Structure formats: structure tokens, C-alpha cells
Coordinates of C-alpha atoms in Angstrom, one line a residue:
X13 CA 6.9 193.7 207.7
X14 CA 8.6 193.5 211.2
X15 CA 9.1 197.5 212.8
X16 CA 12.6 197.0 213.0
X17 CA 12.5 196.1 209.3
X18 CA 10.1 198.7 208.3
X19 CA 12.3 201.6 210.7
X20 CA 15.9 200.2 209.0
X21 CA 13.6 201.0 205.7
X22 CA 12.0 204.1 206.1
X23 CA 15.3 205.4 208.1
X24 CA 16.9 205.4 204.7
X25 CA 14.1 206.2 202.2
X26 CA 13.8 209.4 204.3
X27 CA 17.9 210.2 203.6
X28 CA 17.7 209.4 199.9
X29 CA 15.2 212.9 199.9
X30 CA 16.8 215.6 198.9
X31 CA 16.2 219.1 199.8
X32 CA 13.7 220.6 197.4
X33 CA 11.7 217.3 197.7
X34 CA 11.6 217.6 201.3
X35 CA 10.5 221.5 200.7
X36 CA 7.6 220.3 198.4
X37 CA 6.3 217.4 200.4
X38 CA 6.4 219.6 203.6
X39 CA 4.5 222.2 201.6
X40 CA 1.9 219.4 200.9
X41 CA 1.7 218.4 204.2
X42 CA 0.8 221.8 205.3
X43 CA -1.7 222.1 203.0
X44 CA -3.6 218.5 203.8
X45 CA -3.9 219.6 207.2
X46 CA -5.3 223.1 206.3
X47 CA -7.9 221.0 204.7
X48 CA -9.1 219.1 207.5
X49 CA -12.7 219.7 209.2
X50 CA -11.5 219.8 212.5
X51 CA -9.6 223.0 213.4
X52 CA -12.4 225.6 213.1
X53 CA -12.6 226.6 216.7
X54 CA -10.1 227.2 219.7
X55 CA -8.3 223.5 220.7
X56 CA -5.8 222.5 222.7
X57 CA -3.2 221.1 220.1
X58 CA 0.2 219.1 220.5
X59 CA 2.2 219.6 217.6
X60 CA 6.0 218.8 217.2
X61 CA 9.7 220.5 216.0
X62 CA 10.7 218.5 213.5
X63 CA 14.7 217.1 213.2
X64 CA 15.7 218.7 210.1
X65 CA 19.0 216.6 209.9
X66 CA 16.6 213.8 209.6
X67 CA 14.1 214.9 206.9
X68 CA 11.0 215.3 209.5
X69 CA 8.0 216.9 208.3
X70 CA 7.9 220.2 209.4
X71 CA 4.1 221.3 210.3
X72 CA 5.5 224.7 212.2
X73 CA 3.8 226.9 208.8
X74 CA 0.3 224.9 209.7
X75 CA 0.9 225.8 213.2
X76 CA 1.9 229.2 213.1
X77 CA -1.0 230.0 209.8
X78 CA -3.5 228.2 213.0
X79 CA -2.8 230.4 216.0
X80 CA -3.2 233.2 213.7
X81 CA -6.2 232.5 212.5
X82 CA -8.1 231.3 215.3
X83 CA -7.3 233.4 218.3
X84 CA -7.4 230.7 221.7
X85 CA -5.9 227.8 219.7
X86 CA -3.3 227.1 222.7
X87 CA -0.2 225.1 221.0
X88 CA 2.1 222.6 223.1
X89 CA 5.5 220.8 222.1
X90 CA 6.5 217.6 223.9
X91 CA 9.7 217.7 226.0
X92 CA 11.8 214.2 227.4
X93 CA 12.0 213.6 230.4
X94 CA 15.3 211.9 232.3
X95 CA 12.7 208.2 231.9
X96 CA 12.3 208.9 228.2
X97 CA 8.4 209.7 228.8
X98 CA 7.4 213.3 227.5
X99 CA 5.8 216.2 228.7
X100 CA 3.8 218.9 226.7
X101 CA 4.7 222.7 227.2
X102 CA 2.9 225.0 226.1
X103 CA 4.3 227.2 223.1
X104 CA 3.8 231.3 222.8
X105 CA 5.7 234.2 221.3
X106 CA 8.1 234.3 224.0
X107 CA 8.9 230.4 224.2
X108 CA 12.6 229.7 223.6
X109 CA 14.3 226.3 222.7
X110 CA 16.8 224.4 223.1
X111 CA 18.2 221.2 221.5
X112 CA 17.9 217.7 223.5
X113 CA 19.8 214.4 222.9
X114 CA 17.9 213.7 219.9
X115 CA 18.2 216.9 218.0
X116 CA 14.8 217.7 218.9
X117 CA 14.0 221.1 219.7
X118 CA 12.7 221.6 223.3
X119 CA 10.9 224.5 225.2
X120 CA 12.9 225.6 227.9
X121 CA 10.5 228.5 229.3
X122 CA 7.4 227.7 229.3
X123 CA 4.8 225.6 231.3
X124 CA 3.0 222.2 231.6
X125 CA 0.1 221.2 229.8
X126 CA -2.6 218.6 231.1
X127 CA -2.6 215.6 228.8
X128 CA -6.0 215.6 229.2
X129 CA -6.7 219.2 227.9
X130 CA -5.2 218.3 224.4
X131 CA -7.9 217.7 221.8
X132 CA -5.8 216.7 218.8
X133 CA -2.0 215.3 218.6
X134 CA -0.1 215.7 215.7
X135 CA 2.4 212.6 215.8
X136 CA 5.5 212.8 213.5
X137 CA 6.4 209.2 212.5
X138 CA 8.7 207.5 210.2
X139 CA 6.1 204.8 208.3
X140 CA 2.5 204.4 209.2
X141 CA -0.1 200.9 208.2
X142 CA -3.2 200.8 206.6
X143 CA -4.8 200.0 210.2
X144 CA -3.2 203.0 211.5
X145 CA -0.2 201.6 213.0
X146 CA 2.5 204.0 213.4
X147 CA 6.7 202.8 213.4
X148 CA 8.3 205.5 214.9
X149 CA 12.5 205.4 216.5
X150 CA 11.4 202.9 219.3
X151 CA 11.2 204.4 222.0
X152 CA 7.3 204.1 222.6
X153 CA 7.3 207.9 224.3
X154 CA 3.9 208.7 222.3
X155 CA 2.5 205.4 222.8
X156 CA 3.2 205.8 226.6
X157 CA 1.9 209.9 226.7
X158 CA -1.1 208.7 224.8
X159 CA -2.0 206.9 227.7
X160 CA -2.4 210.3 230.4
X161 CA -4.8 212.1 227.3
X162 CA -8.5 211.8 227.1
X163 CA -9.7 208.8 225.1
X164 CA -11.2 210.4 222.4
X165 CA -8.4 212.6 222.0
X166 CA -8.0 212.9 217.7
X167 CA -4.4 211.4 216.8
X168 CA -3.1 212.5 213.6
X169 CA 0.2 210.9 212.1
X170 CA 1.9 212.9 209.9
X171 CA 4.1 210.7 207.1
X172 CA 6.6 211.6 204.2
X173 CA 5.6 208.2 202.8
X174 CA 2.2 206.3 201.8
X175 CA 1.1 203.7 203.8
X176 CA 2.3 200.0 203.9
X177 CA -0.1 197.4 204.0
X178 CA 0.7 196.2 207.7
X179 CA 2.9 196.2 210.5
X180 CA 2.9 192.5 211.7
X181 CA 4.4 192.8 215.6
X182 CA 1.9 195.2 216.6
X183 CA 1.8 195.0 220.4
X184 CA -0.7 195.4 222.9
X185 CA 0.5 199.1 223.3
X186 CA 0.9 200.6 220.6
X187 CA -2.1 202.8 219.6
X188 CA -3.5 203.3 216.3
X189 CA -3.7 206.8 214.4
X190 CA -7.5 208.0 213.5
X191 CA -6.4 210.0 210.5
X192 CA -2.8 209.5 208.4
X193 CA -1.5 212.1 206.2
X194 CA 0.4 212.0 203.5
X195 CA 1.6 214.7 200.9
X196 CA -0.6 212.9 198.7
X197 CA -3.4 211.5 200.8
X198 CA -5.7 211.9 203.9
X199 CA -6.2 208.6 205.5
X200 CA -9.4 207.7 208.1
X201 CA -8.3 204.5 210.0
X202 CA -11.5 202.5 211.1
X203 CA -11.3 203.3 214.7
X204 CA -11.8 206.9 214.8
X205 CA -13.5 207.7 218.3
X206 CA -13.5 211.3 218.3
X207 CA -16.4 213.9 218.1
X208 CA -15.1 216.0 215.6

């Protein structure tokens, strides 16, 4: 399937859900990440707010259960810039928000993070491949901020939905998820260059 075909799809597959669906597949979510070997010490980790209106997984309970269990864990949220690239900031108790053009909940208060200090990205997307090929809206913001991080940075990409079998305009930017996760499933993609 062609992105544009597969982001027209999943766009409306996500609006069908209703609210206690979305409750129980978040709380699934959650839990698959909880389950994961690689968040047993302090990390740098980008996570993101999700747009309610638009049925976005919301991994703020993973986050929030994280930084209270392991004390360092240092948690960012990506901000647009005026050139659509993003920014992390880094999120504590005092951090306040504010909406941006896309209904996405921004620090307004807080400070820069290094792309290269962040060990593991949380990506939220709307349908993911079973090569790890993520559609997200279009605007290739991840794609680009995943070129300023480390290389062996661990990129997770978080999906309502199961995998397709593949995306067939991938271009020579887009980068490939390691893991995928589902409320169902945990997904290793072959390329997985981290040392976990």
C-alpha cells in the first residue's frame, strides 16, 4: 500500500474507535511497554502527548509509573519549530503546556535536550510495516530529528493497529522502528542496532 493510501486508511480506522476501546487499548499499550527489558536503569527518554481528538495512544501512565520508579530517568517531549523540525524539552513537575497548531501539547517552560543524550524514542504513529516502516501525518519531523540522535538510539513505535505487510514508497529517509507495539503484540524489526 502507498502512505497516502495507508494514512487516508488508518486516519479513519482510528475515528471509527470509540471511547472505551481507545481506554482498553491504551491500557494495553501501557502495559507492553512495562514489559519491555530495556527500562531498568536511568535513560534519557523522548516520549510524546498524545492528540486525544484524534484517538492517539496515550503512554503518559507508562511515563509517569517510569520516573517513579526509577529515580534519574530524565523525560523529554518534542516541540515544532516555525520549519516544522522539532525540538525535545525536557519534562519535570513544574513543566506547563500549551497547545500548538496541531493540537499537540507543547512545553512552554522548560529546556533543550541534546538529541544525542536520548537513548530511547517513543514514536506515536498512525500505521506501522512488518519491516518497521512507520506512516505517520507527513510531515517527516521524526524522520528528520532522528537524524541529530546517536545511531544506536532504540526507536519504538507505538500503534493502535497491527502491522500491514508493507509500505511500498518507502524513501531513502525514512527510518525504520527496532521494536513496534501493539495492544496485542511486541514486534522486533530485523535491524535493531541498539545495546540494550
Amino acid at each position: 500500500m502507498l502512505k497516502t493510501e495507508v494514512r487516508n486508511l488508518y486516519k479513519q480506522k482510528r475515528k471509527a474507535l470509540g471511547n472505551t476501546m481507545m481506554q482498553s487499548f491504551n491500557a494495553r499499550v501501557n502495559q507492553q511497554l512495562q514489559h519491555l527489558p530495556y527500562f531498568t536503569k536511568p535513560l534519557y527518554i523522548m516520549g510524546f502527548r498524545p492528540i486525544i481528538s484524534l484517538n492517539e495512544p496515550n503512554i503518559l501512565p507508562f511515563l509517569q509509573q517510569l520516573t517513579a520508579q526509577i529515580p534519574g530517568t530524565v523525560i523529554s517531549f518534542p516541540k515544532v519549530k516555525e520549519d516544522n523540525t522539532i525540538d525535545a524539552y525536557q519534562h519535570d513537575h513544574s513543566t506547563q503546556y500549551t497547545k500548538n497548531a496541531y493540537q499537540i501539547e507543547e512545553p512552554v517552560n522548560s529546556i533543550i535536550i541534546d538529541p544525542k543524550h536520548i537513548d530511547i524514542i517513543l514514536i506515536p504513529l498512525l500505521a506501522i510495516d512488518l519491516k518497521g516502516y512507520r506512516v505517520g501525518y507527513g510531515k517527516g519531523m521524526y524522520d528528520q530529528f532522528l537524524t541529530r540522535c546517536k545511531t544506536d538510539i532504540l526507536k519504538i513505535g507505538i500503534s493502535i493497529f497491527e502491522p500491514i505487510e508493507t509500505i511500498t514508497n518507502i524513501d531513502s529517509w525514512d527510518i525504520p522502528m527496532n521494536i513496534g507495539i501493539t495492544p496485542q503484540n511486541v514486534y522486533k524489526f530485523h535491524h535493531m542496532d541498539h545495546q540494550g
